[in-house]
mmCIF file of C-alpha atoms in Angstrom:
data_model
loop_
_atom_site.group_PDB
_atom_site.id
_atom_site.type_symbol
_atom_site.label_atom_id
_atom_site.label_comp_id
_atom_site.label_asym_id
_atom_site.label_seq_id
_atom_site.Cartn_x
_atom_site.Cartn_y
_atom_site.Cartn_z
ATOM 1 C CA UNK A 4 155.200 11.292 126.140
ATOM 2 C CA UNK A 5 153.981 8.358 124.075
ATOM 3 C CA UNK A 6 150.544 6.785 126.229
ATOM 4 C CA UNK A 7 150.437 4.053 124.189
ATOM 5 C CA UNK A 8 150.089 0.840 126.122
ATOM 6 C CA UNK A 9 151.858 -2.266 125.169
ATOM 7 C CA UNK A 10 151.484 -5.775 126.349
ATOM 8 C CA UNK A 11 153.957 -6.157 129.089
ATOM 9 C CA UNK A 12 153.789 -6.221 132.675
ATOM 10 C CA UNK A 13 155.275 -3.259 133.156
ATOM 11 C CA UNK A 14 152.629 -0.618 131.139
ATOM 12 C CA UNK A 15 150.765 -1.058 134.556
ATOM 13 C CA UNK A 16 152.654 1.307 136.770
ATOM 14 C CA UNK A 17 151.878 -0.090 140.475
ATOM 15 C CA UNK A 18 150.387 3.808 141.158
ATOM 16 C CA UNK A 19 147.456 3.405 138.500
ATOM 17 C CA UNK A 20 144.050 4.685 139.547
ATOM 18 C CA UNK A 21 146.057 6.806 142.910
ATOM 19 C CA UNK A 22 145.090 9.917 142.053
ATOM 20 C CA UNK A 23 143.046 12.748 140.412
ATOM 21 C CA UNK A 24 144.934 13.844 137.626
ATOM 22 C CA UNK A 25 145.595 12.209 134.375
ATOM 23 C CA UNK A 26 148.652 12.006 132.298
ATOM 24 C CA UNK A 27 146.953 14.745 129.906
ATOM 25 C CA UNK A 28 146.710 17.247 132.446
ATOM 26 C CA UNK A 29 149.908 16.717 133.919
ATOM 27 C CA UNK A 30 151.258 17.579 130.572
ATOM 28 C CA UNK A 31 148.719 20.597 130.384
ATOM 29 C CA UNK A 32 150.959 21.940 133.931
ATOM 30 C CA UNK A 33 154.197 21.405 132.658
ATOM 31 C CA UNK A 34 153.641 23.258 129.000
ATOM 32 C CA UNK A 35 151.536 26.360 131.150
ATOM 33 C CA UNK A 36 154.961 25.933 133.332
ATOM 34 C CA UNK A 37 157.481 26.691 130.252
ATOM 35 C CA UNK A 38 155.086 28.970 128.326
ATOM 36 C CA UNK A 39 155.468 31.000 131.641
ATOM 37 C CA UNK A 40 159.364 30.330 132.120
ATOM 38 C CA UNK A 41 160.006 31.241 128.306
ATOM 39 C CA UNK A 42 158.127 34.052 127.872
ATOM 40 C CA UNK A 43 160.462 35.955 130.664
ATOM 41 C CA UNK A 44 163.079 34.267 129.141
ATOM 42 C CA UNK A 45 162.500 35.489 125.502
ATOM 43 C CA UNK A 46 160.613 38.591 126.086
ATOM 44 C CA UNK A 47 161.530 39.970 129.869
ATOM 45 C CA UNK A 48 164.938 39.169 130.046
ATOM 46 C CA UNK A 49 165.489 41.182 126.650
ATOM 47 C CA UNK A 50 163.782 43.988 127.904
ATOM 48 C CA UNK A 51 165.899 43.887 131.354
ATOM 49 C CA UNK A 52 168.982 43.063 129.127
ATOM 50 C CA UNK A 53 168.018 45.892 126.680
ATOM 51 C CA UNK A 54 167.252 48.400 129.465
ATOM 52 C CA UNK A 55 170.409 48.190 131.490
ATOM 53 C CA UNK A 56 172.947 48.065 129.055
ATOM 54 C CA UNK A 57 170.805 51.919 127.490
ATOM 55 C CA UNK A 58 170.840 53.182 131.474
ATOM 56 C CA UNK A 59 174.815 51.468 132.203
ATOM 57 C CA UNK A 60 175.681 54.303 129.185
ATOM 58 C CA UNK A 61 174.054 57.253 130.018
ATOM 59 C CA UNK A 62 174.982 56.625 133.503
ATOM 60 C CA UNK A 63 171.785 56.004 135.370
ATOM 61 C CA UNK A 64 172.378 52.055 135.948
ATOM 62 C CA UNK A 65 170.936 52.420 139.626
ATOM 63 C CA UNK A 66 168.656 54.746 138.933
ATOM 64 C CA UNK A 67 167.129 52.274 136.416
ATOM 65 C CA UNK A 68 167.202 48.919 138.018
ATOM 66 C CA UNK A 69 165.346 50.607 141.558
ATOM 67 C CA UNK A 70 162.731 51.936 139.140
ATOM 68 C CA UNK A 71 161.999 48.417 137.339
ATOM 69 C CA UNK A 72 162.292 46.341 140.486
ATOM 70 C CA UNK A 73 158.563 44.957 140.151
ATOM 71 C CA UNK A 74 159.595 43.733 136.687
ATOM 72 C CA UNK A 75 162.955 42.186 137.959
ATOM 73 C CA UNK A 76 160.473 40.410 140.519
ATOM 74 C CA UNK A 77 158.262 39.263 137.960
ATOM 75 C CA UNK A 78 161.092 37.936 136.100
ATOM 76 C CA UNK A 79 162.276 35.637 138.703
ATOM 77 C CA UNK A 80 158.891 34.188 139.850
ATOM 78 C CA UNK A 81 158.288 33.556 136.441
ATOM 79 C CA UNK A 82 161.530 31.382 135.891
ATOM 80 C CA UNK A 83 161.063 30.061 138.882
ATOM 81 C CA UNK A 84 157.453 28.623 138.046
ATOM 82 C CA UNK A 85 158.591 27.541 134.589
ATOM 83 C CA UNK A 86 161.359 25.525 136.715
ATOM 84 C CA UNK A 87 158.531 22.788 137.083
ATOM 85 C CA UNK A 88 158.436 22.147 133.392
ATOM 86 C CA UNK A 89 161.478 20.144 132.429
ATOM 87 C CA UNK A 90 161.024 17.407 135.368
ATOM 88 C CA UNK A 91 157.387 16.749 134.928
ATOM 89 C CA UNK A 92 158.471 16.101 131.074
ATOM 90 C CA UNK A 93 161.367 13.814 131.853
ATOM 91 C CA UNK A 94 159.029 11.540 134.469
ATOM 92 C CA UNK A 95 156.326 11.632 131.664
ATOM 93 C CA UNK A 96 159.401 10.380 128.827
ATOM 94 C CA UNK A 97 160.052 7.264 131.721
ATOM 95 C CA UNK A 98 156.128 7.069 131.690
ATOM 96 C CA UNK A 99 155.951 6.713 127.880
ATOM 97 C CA UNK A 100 159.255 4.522 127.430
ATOM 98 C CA UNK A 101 157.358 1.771 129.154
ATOM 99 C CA UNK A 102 154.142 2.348 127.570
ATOM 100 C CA UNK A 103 155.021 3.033 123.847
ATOM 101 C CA UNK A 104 154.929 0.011 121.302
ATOM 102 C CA UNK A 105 157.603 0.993 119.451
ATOM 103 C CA UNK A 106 160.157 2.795 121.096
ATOM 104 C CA UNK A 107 162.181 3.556 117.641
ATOM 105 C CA UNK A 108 159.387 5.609 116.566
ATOM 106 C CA UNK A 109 159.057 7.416 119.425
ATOM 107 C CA UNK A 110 162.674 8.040 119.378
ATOM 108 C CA UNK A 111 162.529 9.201 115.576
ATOM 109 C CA UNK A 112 159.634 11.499 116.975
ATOM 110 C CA UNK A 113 161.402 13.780 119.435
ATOM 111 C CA UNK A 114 164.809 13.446 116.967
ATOM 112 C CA UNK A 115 162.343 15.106 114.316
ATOM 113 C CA UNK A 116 160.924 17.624 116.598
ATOM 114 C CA UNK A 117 164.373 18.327 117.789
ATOM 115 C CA UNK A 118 165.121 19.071 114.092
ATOM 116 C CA UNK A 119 161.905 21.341 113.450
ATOM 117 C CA UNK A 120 162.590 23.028 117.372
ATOM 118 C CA UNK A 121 166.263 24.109 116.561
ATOM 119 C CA UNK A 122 165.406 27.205 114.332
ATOM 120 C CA UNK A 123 162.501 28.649 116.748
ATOM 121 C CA UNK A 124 165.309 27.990 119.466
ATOM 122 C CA UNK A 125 168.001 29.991 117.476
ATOM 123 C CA UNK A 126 165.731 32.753 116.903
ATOM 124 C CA UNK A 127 164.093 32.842 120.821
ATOM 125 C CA UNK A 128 167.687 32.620 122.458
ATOM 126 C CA UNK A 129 170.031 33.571 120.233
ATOM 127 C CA UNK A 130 168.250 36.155 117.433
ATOM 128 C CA UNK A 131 170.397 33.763 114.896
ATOM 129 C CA UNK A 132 168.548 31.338 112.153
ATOM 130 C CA UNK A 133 172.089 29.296 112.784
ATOM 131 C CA UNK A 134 173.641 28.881 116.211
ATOM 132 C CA UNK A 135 175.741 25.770 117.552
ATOM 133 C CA UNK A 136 176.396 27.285 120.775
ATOM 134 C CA UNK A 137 173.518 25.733 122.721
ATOM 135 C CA UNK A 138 170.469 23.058 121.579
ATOM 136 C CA UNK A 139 166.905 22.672 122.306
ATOM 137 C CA UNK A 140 165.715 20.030 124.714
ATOM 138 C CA UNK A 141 164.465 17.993 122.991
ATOM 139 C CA UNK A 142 167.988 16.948 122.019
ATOM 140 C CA UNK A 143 168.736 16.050 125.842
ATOM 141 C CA UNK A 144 164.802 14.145 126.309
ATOM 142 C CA UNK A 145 166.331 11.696 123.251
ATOM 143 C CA UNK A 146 169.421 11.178 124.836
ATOM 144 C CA UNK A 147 167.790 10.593 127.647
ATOM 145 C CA UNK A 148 165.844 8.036 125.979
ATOM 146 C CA UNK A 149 168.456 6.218 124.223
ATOM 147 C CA UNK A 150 170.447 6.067 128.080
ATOM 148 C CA UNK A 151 167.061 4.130 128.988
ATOM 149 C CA UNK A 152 166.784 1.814 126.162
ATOM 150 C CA UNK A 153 170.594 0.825 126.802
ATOM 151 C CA UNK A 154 169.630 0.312 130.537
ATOM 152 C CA UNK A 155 166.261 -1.969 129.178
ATOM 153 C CA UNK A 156 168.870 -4.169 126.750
ATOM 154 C CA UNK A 157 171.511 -4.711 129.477
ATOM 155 C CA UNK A 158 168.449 -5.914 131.473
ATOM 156 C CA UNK A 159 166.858 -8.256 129.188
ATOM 157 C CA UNK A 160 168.236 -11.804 130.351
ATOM 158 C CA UNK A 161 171.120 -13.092 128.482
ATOM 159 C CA UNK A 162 172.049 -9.800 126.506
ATOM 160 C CA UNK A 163 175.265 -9.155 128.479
ATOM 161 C CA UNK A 164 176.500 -12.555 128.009
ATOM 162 C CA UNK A 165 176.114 -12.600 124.153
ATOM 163 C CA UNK A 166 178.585 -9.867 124.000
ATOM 164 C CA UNK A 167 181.991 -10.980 123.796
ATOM 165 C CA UNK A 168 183.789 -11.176 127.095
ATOM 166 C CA UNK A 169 186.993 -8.633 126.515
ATOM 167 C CA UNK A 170 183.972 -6.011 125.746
ATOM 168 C CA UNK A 171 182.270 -6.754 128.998
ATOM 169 C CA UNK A 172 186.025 -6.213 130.821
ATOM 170 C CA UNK A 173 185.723 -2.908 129.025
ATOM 171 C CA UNK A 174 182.559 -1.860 130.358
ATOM 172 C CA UNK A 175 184.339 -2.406 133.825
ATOM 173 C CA UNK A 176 187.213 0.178 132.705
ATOM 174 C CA UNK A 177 185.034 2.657 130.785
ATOM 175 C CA UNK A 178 182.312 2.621 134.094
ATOM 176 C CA UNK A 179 185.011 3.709 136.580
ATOM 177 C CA UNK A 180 186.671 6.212 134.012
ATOM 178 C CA UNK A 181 183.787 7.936 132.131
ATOM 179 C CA UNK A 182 182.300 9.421 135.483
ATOM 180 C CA UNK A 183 185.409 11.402 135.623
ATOM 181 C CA UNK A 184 185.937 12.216 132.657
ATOM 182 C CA UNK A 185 181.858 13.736 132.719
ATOM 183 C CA UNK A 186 182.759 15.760 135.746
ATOM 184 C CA UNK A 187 186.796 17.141 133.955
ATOM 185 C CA UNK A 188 184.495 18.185 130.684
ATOM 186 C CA UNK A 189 181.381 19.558 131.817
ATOM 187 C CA UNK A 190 180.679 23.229 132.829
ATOM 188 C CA UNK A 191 179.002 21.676 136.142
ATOM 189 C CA UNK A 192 182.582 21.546 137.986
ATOM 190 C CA UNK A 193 183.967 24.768 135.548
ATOM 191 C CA UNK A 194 183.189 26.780 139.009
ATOM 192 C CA UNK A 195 185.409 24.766 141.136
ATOM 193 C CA UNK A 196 188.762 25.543 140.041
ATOM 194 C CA UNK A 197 191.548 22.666 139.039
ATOM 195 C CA UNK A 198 191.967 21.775 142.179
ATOM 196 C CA UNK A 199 188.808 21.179 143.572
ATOM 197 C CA UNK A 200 187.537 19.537 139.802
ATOM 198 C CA UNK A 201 190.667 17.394 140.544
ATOM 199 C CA UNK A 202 189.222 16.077 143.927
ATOM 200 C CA UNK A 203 185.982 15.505 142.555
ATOM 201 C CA UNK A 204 187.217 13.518 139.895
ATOM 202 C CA UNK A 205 188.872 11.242 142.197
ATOM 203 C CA UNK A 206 185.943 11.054 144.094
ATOM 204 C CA UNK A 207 183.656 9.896 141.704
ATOM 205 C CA UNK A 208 186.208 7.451 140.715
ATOM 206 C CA UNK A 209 185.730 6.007 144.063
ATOM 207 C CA UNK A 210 182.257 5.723 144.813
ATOM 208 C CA UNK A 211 182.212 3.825 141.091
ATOM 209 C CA UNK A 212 184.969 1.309 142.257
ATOM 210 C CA UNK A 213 182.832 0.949 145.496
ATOM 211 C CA UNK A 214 179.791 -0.100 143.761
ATOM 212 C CA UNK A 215 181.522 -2.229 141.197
ATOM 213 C CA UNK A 216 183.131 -3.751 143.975
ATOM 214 C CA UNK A 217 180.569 -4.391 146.436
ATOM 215 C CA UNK A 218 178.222 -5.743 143.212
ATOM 216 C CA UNK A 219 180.570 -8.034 142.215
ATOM 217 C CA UNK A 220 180.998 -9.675 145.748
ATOM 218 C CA UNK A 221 177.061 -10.036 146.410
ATOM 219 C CA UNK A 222 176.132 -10.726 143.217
ATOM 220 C CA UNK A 223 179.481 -11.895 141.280
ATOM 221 C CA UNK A 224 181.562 -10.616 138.024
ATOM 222 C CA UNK A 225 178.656 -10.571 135.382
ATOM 223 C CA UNK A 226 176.808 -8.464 137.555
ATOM 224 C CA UNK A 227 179.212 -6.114 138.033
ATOM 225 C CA UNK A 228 179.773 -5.903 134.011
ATOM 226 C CA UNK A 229 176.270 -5.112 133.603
ATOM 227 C CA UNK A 230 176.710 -2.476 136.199
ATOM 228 C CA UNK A 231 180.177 -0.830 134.406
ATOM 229 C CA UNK A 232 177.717 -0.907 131.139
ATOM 230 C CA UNK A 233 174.993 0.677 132.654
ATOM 231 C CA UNK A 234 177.462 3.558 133.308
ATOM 232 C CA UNK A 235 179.412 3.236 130.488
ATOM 233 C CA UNK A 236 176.079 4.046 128.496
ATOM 234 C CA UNK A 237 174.860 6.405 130.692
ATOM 235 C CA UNK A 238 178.050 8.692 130.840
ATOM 236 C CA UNK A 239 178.285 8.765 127.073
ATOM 237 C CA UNK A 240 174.687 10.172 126.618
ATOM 238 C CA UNK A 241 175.544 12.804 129.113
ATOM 239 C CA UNK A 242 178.921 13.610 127.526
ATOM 240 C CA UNK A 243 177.036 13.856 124.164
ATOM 241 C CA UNK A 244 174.185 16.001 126.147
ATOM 242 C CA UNK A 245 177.349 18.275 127.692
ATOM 243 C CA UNK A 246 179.114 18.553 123.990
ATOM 244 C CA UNK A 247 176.426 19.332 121.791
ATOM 245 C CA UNK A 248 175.512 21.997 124.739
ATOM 246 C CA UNK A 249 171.602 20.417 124.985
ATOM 247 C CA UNK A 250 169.145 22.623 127.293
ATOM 248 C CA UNK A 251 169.823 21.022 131.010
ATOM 249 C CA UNK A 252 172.657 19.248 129.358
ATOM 250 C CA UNK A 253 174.230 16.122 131.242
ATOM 251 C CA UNK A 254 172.639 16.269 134.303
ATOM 252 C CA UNK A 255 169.057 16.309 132.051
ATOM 253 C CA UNK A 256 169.986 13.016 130.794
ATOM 254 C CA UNK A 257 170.750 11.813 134.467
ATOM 255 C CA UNK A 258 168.082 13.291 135.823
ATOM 256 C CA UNK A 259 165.495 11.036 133.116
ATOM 257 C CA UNK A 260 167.888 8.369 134.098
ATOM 258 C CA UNK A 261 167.571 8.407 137.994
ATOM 259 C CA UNK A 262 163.525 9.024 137.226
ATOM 260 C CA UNK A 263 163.817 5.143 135.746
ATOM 261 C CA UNK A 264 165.442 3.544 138.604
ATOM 262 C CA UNK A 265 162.319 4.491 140.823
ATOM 263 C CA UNK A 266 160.038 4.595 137.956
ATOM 264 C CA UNK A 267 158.061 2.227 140.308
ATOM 265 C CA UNK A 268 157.333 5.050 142.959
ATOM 266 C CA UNK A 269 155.879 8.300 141.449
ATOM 267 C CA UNK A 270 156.794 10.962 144.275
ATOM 268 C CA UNK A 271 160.703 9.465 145.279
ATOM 269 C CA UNK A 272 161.667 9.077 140.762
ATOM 270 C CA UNK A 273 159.914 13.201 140.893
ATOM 271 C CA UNK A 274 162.051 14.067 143.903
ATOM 272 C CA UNK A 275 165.224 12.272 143.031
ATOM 273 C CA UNK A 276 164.605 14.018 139.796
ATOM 274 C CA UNK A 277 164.506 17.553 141.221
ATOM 275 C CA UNK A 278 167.682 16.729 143.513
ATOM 276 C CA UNK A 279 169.943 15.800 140.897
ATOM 277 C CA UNK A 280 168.707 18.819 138.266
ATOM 278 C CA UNK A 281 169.259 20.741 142.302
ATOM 279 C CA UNK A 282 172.982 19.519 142.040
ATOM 280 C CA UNK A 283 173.380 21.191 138.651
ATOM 281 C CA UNK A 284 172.368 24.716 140.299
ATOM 282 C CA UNK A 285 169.990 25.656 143.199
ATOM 283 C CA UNK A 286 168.038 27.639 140.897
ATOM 284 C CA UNK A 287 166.182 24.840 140.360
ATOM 285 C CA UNK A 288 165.040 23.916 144.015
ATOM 286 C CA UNK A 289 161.195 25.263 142.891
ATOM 287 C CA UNK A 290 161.330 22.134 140.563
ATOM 288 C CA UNK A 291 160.108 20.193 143.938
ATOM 289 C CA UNK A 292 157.166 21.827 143.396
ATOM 290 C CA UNK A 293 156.071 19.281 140.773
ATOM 291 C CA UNK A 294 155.673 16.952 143.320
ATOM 292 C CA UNK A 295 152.170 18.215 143.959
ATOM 293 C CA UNK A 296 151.446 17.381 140.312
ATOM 294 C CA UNK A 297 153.172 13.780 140.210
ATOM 295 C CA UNK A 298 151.575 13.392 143.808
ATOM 296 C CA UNK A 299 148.229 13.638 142.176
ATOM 297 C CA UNK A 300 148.638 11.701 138.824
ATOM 298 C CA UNK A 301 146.682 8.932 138.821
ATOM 299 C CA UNK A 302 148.420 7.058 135.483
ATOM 300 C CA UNK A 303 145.422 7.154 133.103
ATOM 301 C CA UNK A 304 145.991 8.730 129.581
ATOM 302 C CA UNK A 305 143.620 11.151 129.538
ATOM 303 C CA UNK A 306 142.715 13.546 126.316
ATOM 304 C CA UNK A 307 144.368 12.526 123.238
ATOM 305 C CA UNK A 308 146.595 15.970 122.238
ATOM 306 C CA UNK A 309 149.954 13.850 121.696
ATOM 307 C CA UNK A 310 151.162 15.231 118.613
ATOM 308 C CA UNK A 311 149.779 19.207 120.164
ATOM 309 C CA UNK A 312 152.594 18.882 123.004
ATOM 310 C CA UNK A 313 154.925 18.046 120.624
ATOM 311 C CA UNK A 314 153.893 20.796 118.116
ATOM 312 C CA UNK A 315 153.798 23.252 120.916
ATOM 313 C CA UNK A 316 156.875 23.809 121.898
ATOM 314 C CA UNK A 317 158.650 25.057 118.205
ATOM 315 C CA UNK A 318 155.297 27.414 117.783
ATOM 316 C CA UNK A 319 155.621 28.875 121.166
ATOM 317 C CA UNK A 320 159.333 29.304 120.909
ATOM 318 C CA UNK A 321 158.705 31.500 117.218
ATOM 319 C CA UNK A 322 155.743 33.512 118.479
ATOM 320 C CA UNK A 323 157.820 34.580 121.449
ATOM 321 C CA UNK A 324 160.621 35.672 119.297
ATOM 322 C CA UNK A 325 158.119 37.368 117.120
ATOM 323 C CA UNK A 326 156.597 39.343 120.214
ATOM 324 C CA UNK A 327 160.092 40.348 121.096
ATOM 325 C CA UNK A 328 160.525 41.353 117.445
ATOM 326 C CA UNK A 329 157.337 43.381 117.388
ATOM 327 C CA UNK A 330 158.556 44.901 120.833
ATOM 328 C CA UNK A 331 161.804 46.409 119.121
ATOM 329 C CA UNK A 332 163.557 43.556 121.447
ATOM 330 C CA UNK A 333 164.569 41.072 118.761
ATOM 331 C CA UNK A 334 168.134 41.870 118.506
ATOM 332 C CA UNK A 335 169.100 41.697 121.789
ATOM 333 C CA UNK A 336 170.976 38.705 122.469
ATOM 334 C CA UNK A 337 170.819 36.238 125.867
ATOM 335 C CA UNK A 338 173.223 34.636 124.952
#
């Protein structure tokens, strides 16, 4: 998250001074939360992993898995604590979009640690230097951000209207479509069967037209393009999350995105935050959780250890793969 205040109106969230806990130690929670989540996901699960498939061939699967129970239990509080992580670092990426100066340099910030995180991610999920097959998250925080600076331009007065008006028509198309086409690609719906994904499809298509609809008749046709652009926008940075197979994925990006539309009200962007990632898969209901720590953030800065978050997370990632390496674990693959 980038503290650094700017000049506009909006640097001030209307929660300032509520609370006991700065921005600094709210960051200090969510890193103890994915040190905690990671380390059973880079170490534990490869001993589980390893374990089972060694007891599975000589036969004594059962036997094995009653014996270890404690560490299967350890393994799921674990994940389940490190579940707080990723929403307490999307609501502090809202927090620093509208506090940074310049958000192209914070942008080129998490792009460059996304860069430096891939290999420590390769090695701590995969035990490859090179792996396409999944990315780190800071690839889905920078989509993220770049869904929030589209929704900040298509709110700045007179932006919409400068764009030529077949392109605006477009964004009417392209809002009711690219929904659907979201829920057809990603693995989300890949559950549901052709049917069902079918149905859902049409649904969404639906409740889009609704909305376009009802906006355009309380608030007329320009409103309603801004709307279809707003989704346009936001349903290609989740289709690129969903491709490029980013950590969290689509629903990360939406999640950071739904986090900005009640930016204004700390505990409801947390908890609308924790229902949509809730959608994606009900292993994630402990991420509610965090709303103790967003309950208690007060909005202040706190200690200056920017550029340590951001370091943290590819060092943490590489001396978990090196523990697993040291452990006779580093071969075995989760993925």
């Amino acid at each position: 998250m980038d503290n650094t205040a700017n000049n506009t109106p909006e640097a001030a969230p209307l929660y300032a001074g509520q609370g006991c806990l700065s921005g600094s130690t709210v960051k200090i929670i969510a890193v103890a939360a994915m040190f905690i989540d990671h380390a059973a996901a880079v170490v534990i699960a490869r001993y589980l992993i390893d374990g089972i498939q060694t007891a599975i061939a000589s036969g004594t699967a059962g036997a094995w898995e009653r014996e270890h129970l404690a560490v299967y239990s350890v393994y799921h509080l674990m994940r389940d604590i490190g579940r707080l992580g990723f929403p307490i670092f999307c609501f502090l990426l809202v927090e620093g979009f509208q506090r940074t100066r310049n958000v192209r340099k914070y942008a080129l910030r998490l792009f460059m640690f996304a860069l430096i995180s891939e290999l420590p991610f390769n090695l701590a999920i995969c035990g490859q230097i090179f792996n396409s097959s999944h990315q780190n998250v800071y690839f889905t925080l920078l989509l993220g951000l770049l869904a929030l600076c589209s929704f900040r331009f298509l709110e700045s007065p007179g932006n919409m209207q400068k764009l030529p008006a077949p392109l605006r028509m477009v964004f009417l198309v392209t809002g009711v479509l690219l929904p659907a086409v979201f829920l057809r690609i990603t693995d989300m719906t890949a559950a549901m069967g052709q049917e069902k994904r079918f149905i859902a499809c049409v649904l969404a298509v639906g409740v889009v037209l609704t909305a376009l609809f009802s906006c355009g008749i309380r608030h007329g046709l320009r409103q309603a393009e801004t709307l279809g652009a707003h989704l346009t926008a936001l349903a290609l940075c989740m289709t690129a999350a969903d491709l490029m197979c980013t950590d969290y994925a689509g629903m990360g990006v939406l999640t950071v995105w739904v986090m900005y539309l009640f930016r204004r009200y700390k505990t409801l962007a947390m908890a609308a935050g924790c229902a949509v990632l809730s959608l994606m898969t009900l292993t994630e209901l402990p991420a509610f959780f965090a709303l103790i720590a967003i309950a208690l953030y007060n909005g202040r800065r706190g200690l200056k250890m920017k550029y340590i978050f951001y370091v943290f997370y590819p060092v943490h990632l590489l001396l978990l793969y090196v523990v697993a390496v040291l452990t006779g674990l580093g071969n075995v693959a989760l993925l």
